[in-house]
CSV table of C-alpha atoms and ligand atoms in Angstrom, one decimal:
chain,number,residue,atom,x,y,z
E,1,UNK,CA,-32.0,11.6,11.9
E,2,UNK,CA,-29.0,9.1,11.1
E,3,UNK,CA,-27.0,10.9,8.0
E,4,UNK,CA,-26.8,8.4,5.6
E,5,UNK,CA,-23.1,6.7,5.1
E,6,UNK,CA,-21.0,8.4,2.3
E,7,UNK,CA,-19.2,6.8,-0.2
E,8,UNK,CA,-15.6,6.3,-0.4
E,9,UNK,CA,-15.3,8.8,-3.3
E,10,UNK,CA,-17.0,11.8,-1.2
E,11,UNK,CA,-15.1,10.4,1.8
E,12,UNK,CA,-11.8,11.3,0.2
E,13,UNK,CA,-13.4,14.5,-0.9
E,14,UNK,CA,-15.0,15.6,2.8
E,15,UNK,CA,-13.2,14.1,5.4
E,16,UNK,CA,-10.7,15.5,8.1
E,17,UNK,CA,-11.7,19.6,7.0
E,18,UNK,CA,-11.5,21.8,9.6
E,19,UNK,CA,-15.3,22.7,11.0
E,20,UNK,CA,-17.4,25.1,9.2
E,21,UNK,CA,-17.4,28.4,10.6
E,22,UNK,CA,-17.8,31.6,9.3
E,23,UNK,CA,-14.6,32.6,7.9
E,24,UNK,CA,-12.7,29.4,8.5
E,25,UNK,CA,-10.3,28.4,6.4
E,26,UNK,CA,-11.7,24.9,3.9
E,27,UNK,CA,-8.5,23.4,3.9
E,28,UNK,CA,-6.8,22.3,7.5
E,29,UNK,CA,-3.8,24.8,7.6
E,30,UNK,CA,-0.4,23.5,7.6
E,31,UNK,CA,1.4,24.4,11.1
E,32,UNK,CA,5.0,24.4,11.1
E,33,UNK,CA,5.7,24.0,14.6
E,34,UNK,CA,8.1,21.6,16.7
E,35,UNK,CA,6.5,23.0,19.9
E,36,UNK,CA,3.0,24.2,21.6
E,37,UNK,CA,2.5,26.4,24.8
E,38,UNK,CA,2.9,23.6,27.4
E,39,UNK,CA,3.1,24.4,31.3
E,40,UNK,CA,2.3,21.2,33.9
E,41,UNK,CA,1.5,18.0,32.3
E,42,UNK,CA,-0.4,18.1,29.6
E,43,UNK,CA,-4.1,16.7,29.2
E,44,UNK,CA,-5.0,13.9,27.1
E,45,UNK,CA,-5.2,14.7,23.7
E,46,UNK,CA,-3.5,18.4,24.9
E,47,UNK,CA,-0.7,19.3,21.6
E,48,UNK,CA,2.7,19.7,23.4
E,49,UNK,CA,5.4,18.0,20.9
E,50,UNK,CA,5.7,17.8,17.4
E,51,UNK,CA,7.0,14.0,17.9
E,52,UNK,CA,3.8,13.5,19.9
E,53,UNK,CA,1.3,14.8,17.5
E,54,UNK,CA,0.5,17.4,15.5
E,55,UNK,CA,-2.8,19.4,14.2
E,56,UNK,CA,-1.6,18.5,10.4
E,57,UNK,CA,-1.4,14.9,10.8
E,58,UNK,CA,-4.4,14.5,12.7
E,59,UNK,CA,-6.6,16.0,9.7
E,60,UNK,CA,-4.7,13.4,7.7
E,61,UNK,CA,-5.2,10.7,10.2
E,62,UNK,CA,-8.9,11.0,10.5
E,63,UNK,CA,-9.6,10.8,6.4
E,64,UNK,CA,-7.2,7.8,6.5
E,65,UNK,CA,-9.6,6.4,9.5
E,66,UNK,CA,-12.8,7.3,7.2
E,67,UNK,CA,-11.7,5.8,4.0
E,68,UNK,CA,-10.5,2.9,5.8
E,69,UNK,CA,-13.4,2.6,7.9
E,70,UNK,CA,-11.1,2.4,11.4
E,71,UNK,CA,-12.9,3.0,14.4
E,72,UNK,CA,-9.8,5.2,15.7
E,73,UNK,CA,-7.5,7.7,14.1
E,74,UNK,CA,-5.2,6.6,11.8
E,75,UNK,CA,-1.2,6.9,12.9
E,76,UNK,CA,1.0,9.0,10.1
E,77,UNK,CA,4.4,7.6,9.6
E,78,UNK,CA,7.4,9.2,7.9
E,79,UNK,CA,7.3,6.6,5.6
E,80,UNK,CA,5.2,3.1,5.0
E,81,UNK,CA,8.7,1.1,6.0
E,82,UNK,CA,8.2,3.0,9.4
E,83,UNK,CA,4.7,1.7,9.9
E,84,UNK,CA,5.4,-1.3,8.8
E,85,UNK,CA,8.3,-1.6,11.1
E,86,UNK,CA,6.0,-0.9,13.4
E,87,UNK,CA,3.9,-3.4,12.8
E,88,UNK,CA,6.7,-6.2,13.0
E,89,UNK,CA,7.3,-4.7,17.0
E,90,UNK,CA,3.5,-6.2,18.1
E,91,UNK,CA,5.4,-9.8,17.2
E,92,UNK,CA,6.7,-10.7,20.5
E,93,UNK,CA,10.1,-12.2,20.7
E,94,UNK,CA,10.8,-15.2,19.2
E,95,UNK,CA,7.3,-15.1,17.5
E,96,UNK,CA,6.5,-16.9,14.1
E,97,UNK,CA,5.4,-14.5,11.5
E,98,UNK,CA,3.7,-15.8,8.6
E,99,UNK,CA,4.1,-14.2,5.6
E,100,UNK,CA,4.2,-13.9,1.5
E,101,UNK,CA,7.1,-15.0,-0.6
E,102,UNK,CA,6.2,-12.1,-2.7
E,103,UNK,CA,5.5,-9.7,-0.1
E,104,UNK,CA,7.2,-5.9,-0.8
E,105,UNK,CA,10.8,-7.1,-1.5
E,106,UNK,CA,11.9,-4.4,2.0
E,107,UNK,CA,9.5,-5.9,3.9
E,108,UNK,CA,10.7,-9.6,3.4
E,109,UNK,CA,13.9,-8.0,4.2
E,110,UNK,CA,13.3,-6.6,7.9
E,111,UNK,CA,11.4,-9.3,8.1
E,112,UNK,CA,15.0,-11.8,7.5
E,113,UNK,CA,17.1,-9.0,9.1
E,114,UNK,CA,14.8,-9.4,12.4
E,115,UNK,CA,15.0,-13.1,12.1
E,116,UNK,CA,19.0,-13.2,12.0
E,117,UNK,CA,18.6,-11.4,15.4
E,118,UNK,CA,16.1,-13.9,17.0
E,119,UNK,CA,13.4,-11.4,17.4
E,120,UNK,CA,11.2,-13.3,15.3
E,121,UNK,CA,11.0,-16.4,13.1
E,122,UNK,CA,9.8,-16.5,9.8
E,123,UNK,CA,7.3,-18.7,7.4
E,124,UNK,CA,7.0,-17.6,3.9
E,125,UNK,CA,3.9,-19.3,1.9
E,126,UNK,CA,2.3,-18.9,-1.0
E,127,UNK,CA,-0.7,-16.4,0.1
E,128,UNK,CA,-3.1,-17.2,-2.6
E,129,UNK,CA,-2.9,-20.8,-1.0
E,130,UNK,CA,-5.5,-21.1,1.8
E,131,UNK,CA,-5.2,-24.4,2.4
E,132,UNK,CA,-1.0,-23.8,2.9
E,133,UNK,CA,-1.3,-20.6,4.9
E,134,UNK,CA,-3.7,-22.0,7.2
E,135,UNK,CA,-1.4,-24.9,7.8
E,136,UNK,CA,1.3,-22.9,8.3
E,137,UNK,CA,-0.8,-20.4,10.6
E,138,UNK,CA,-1.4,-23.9,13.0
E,139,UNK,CA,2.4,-24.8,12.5
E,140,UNK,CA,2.0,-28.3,14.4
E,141,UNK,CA,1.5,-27.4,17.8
E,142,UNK,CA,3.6,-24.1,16.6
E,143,UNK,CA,0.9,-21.0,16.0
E,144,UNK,CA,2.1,-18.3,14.6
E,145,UNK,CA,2.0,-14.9,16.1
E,146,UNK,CA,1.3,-12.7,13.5
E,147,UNK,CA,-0.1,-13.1,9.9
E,148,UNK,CA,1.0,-10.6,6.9
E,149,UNK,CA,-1.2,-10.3,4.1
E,150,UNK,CA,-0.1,-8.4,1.1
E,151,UNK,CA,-3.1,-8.2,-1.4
E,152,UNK,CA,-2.5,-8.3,-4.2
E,153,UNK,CA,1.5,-8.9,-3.1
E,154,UNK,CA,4.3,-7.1,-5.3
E,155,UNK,CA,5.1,-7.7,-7.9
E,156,UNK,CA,3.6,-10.9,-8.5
E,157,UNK,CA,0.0,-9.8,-7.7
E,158,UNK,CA,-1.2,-13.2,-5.6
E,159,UNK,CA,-4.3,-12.6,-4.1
E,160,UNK,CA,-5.1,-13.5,-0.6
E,161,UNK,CA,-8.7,-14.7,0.5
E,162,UNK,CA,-8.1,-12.3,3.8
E,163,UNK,CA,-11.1,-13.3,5.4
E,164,UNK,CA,-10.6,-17.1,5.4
E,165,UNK,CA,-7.0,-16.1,6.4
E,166,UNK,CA,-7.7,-13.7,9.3
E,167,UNK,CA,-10.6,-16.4,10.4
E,168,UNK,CA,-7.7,-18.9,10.4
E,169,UNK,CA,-5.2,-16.8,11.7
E,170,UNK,CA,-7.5,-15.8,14.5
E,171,UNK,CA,-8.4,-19.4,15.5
E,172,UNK,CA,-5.0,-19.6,16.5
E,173,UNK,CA,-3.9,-16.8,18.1
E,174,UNK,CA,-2.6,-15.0,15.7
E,175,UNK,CA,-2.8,-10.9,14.6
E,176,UNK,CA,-3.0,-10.1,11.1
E,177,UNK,CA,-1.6,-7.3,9.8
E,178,UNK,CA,-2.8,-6.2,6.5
E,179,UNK,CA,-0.2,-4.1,3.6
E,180,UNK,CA,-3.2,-2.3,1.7
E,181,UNK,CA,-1.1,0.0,0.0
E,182,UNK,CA,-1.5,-1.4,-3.9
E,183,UNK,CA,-5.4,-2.7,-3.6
E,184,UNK,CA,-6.2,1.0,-1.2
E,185,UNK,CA,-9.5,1.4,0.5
E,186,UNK,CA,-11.6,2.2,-2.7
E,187,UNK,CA,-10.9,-1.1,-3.6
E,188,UNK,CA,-10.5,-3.5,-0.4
E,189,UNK,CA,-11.0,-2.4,3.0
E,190,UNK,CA,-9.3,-5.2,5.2
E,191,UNK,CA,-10.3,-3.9,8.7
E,192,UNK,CA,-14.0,-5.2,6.9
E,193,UNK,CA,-12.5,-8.7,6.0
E,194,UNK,CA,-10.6,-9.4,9.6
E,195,UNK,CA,-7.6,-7.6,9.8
E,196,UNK,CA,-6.4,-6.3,13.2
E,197,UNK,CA,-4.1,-3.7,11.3
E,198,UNK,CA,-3.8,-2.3,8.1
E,199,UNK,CA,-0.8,-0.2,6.6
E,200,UNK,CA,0.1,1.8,4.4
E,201,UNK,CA,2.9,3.4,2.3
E,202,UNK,CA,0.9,6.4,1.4
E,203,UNK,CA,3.5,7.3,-1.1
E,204,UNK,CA,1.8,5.8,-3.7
E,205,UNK,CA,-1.8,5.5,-4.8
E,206,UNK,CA,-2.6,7.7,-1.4
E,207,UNK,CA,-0.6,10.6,-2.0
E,208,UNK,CA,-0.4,10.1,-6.0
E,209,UNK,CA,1.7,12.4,-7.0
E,210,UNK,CA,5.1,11.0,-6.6
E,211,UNK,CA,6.0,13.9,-4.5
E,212,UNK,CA,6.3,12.9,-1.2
E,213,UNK,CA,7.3,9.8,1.2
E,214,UNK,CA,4.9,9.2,3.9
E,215,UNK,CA,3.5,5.8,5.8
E,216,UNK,CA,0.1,4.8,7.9
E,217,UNK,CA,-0.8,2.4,10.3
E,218,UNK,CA,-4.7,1.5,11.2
E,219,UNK,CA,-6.2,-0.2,13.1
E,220,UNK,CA,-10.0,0.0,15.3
E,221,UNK,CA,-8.4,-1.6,18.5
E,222,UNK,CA,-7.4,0.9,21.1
E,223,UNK,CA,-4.6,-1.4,22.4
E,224,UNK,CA,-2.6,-1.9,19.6
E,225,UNK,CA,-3.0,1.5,18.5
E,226,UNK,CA,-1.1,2.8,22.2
E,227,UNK,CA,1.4,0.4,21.2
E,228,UNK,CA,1.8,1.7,17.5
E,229,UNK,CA,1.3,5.5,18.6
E,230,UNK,CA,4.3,4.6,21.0
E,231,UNK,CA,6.4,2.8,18.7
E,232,UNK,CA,6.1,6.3,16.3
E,233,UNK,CA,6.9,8.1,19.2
E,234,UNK,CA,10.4,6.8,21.2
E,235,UNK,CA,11.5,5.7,17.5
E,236,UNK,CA,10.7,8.9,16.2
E,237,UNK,CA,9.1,7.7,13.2
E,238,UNK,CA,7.3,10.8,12.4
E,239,UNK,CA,6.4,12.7,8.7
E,240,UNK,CA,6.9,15.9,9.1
E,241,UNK,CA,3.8,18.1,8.9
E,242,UNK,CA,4.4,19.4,5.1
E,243,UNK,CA,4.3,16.1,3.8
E,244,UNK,CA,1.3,15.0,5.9
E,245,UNK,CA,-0.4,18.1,4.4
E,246,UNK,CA,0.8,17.0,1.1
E,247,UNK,CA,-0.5,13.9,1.4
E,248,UNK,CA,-4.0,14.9,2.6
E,249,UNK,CA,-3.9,17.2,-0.6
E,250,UNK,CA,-3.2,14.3,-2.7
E,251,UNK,CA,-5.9,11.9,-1.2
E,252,UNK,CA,-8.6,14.4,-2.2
E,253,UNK,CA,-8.4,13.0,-5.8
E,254,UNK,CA,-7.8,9.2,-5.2
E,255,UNK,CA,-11.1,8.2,-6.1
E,256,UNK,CA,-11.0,9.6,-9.4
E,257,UNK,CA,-7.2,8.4,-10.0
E,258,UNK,CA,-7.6,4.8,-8.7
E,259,UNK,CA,-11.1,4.5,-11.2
E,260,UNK,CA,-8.6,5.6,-14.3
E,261,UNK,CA,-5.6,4.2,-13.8
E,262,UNK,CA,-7.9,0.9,-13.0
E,263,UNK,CA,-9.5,1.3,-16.3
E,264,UNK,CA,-6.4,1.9,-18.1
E,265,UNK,CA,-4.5,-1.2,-16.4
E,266,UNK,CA,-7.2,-3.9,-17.3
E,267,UNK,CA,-7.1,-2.4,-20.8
E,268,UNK,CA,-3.5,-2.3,-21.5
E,269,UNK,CA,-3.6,-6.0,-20.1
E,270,UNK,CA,-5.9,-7.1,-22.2
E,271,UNK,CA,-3.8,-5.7,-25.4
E,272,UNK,CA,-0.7,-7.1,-23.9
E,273,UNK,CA,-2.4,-10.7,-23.8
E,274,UNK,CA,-2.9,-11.1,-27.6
E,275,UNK,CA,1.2,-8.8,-28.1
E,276,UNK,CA,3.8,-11.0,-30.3
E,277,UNK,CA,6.3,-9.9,-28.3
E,278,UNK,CA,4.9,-10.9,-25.0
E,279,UNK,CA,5.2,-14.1,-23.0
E,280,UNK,CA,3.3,-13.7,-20.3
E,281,UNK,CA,0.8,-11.1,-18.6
E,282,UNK,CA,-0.5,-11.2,-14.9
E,283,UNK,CA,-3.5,-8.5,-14.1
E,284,UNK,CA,-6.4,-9.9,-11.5
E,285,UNK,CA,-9.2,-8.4,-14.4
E,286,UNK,CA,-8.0,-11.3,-16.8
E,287,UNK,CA,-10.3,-14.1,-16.8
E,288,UNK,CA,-7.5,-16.1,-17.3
E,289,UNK,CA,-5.5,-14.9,-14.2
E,290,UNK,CA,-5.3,-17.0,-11.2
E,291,UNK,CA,-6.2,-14.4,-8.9
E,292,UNK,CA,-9.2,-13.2,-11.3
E,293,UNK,CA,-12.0,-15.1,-9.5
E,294,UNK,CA,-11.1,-14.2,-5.8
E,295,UNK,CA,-10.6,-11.0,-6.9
E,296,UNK,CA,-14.0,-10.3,-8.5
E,297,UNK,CA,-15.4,-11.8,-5.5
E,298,UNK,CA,-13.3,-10.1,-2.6
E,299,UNK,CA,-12.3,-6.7,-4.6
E,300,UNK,CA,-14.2,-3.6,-5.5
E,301,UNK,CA,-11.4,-3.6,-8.5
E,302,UNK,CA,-8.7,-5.0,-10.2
E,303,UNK,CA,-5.7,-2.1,-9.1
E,304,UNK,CA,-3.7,-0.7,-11.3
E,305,UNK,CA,0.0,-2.8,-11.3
E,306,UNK,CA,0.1,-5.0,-14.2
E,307,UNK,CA,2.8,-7.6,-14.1
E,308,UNK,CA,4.4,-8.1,-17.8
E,309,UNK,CA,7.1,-10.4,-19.1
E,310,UNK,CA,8.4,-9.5,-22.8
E,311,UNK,CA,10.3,-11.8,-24.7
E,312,UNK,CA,14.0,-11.8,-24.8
E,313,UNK,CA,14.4,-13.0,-20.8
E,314,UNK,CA,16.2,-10.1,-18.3
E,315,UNK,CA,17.9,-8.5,-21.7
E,316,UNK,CA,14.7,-8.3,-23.4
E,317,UNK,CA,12.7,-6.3,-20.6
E,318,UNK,CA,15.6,-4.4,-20.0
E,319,UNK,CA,15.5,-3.3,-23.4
E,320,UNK,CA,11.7,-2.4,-23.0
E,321,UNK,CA,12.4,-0.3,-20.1
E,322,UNK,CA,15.3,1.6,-22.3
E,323,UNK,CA,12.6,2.1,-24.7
E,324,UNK,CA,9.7,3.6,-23.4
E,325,UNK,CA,9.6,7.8,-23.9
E,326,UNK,CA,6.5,8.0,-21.9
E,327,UNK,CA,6.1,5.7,-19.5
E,328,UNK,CA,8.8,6.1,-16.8
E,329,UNK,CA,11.8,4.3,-15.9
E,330,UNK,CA,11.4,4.4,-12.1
E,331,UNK,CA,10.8,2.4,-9.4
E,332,UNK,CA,7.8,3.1,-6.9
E,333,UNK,CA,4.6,3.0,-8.2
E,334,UNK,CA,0.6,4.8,-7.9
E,335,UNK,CA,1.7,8.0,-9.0
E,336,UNK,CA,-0.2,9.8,-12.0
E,337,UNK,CA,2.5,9.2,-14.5
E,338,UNK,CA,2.8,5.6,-15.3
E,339,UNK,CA,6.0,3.6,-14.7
E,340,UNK,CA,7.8,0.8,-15.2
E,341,UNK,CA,11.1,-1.4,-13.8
E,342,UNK,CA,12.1,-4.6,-14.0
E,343,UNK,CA,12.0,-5.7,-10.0
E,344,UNK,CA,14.9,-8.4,-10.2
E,345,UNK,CA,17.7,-5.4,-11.0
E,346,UNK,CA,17.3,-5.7,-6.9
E,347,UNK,CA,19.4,-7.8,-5.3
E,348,UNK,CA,17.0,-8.0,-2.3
E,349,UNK,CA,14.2,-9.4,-4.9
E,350,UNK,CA,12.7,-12.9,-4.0
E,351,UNK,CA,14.8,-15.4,-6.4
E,352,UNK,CA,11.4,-16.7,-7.3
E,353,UNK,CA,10.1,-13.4,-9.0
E,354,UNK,CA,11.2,-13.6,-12.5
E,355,UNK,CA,13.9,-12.4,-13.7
E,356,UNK,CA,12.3,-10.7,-16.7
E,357,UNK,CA,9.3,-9.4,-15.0
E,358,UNK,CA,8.5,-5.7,-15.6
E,359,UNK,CA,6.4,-4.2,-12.9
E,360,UNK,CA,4.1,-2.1,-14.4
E,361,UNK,CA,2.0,0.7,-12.8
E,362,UNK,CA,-0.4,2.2,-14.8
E,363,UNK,CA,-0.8,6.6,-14.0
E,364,UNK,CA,-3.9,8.2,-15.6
E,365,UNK,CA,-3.0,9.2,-18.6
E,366,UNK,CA,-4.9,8.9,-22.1
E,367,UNK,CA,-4.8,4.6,-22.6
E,368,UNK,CA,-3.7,4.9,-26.6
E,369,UNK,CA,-0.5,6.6,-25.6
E,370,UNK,CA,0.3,4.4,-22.7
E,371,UNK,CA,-0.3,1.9,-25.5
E,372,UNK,CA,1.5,3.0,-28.5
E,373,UNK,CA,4.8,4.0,-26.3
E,374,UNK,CA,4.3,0.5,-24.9
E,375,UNK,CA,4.1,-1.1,-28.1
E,376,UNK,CA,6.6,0.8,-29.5
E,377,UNK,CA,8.9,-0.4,-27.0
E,378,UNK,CA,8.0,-3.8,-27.0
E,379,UNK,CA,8.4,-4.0,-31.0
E,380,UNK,CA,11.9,-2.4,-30.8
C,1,PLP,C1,3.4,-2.8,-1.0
C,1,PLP,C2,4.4,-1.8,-0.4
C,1,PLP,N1,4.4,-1.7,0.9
C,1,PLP,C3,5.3,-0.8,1.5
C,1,PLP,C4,6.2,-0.1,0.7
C,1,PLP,C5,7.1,0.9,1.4
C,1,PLP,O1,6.7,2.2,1.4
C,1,PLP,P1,7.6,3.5,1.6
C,1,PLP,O2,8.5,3.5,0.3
C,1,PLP,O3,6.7,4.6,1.7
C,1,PLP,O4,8.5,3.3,2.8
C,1,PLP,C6,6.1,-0.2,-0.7
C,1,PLP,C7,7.1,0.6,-1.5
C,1,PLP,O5,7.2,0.4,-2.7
C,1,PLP,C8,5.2,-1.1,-1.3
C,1,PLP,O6,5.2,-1.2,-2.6
């Protein structure tokens, strides 16, 4: 008898525990080792280094593979910059990399840092622009070699019609590479929609608790998962086992967090429209947002980053941010505890991103206290 496929939500709950045996432990137990018994080389899959692999990522790795829906393990990074560096090393050299004005202001910046060295060269578009991306995927004569799609991107929350774009990218040549970390699998599940790779920065919605750093790469390709497992390996990009424990710990709930702080996010945007002291609103649940209709259509969800600009220009939001008692001034984001920053206070921040744009990111917390510290702050 086929079991019958589980849903995300008891995914997060079941997946990567140890097997049931009588008197096993539930949980997989954290092993603090850097080294295993090791004598002549060791067989495939045999533990021997903690750099290699360890039991506490692997119980990690495969609930990451299941919520995802990778055919293959997931790879644990120390961080999601060091599985998203990774995925910049499958561009080979002097290969065009396609990729979103907005993206995550670090990645745009190893993405420019590895473009001043000639590795690779760089085409930013406008990813909620099919028509563009695809022209830029073709490049006259020029394909690119990889595609990044960042859906919806930070902060500016753009939303990408991945599978027209992987189709596209695809029809050239070209790998796409998938940053899933503010939509997570509850909500999209690229691998689904064409990607060849997804990432993550686990850090935020993933872990949830603002408590640890920690990074994944997926992908269901056995090929470009030697050359990611390797990249993790001779650059030693490796979380330690604590934080991949941590992490697992944290992904147990993510159903339940990503369904409220959802809920609360398309509420408090929905107040924020109709504010006095608001200019401007961007959450993919307004029917009024650009990205609503793609979003409905593409998404199992709207996430939970609401972009807001207050009146009063950069002065004005930083005064919302000084403000708030609740919410918290911090960057980062998908923890429990909503938070809020203005993203241009970056110097790395795209020049197109406004300047008075508060990032938003909405924790789990009762809704009419997000709302009355919010509107407390915006009414000075
Ligand atoms: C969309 C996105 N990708 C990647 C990262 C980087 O992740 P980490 O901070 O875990 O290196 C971030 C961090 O804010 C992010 O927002």
């Amino acid at each position: 008898m086929t079991e019958p496929a589980l849903s995300p939500a008891t995914v997060a709950v079941t997946a990567g525990r140890p097997p049931r045996i009588q008197g096993g432990p539930v949980n997989p137990p954290l092993v603090l080792t850097s080294t295993y018994v090791s004598q002549g080389p060791p067989a495939p899959g045999e533990l021997f280094y903690t750099r290699n692999d360890t039991e506490t990522w692997r119980a990690l790795e495969s609930a990451l593979a299941a919520l995802e829906g990778a055919a293959l393990p997931a790879l644990a990074f120390a961080s999601g910059m060091a599985a998203i560096a990774a995925a910049f090393s499958l561009v080979p050299r002097g290969g065009r990399v396609v990729m979103p004005q907005h993206a995550y202001g670090v990645s745009l910046g190893l993405a420019h840092e590895l473009a001043a060295l000639g590795d690779i060269r760089l085409t930013l578009v406008d990813i909620a622009d099919t028509d563009a991306v695809t022209a830029a995927l073709a490049g006259a004569g020029d394909p690119a070699a990889l595609l990044w799609i960042e859906t919806p991107t930070n902060p500016m929350l753009e939303v990408a019609d991945t599978p027209a774009l992987a189709g596209a990218a695809h029809a050239v040549g070209a790998l796409v590479v998938a940053d899933n970390t503010f939509a997570t699998p509850l909500v999209v599940r690229p691998l689904s929609q064409g990607a060849d790779v997804v990432v993550h920065s686990v850090t935020k919605y993933l872990a949830g608790h603002s408590d640890v750093v920690l990074g994944a790469a997926l992908t269901s390709d056995e090929a470009l998962r030697a050359r990611l497992g390797s990249y993790r390996t001779v650059h030693g990009a490796i979380p330690g086992p604590f934080e991949a424990w941590l992490a697992l710990r944290g992904l147990r709930t993510v159903a339940l967090r990503v369904e409220r702080s959802q809920a609360n996010a398309a509420e408090l945007a929905a107040r924020l429209v109709g504010h006095p002291r608001v200019v401007a609103v961007r959450h993919p649940s307004l029917p009024t947002d650009p990205g609503h209709e793609r979003a409905a259509r593409l998404m199992n969800g709207f996430g939970s980053i609401v972009g807001l600009r207050p009146v009063g220009g950069a002065a004005g939001a930083d005064a919302v941010v000084g403000r708030v008692r609740l919410w918290l001034p911090a960057t980062s984001l998908g923890g429990v505890e909503s938070s809020l920053e203005r993203r241009r206070r970056f110097a790395t921040e795209s020049p197109t991103v406004p300047d008075d744009l508060l990032r938003l990111s909405v924790g789990i917390e009762d809704v009419e206290d997000l709302w009355a510290d919010l509107d407390q702050a915006l009414r000075g």
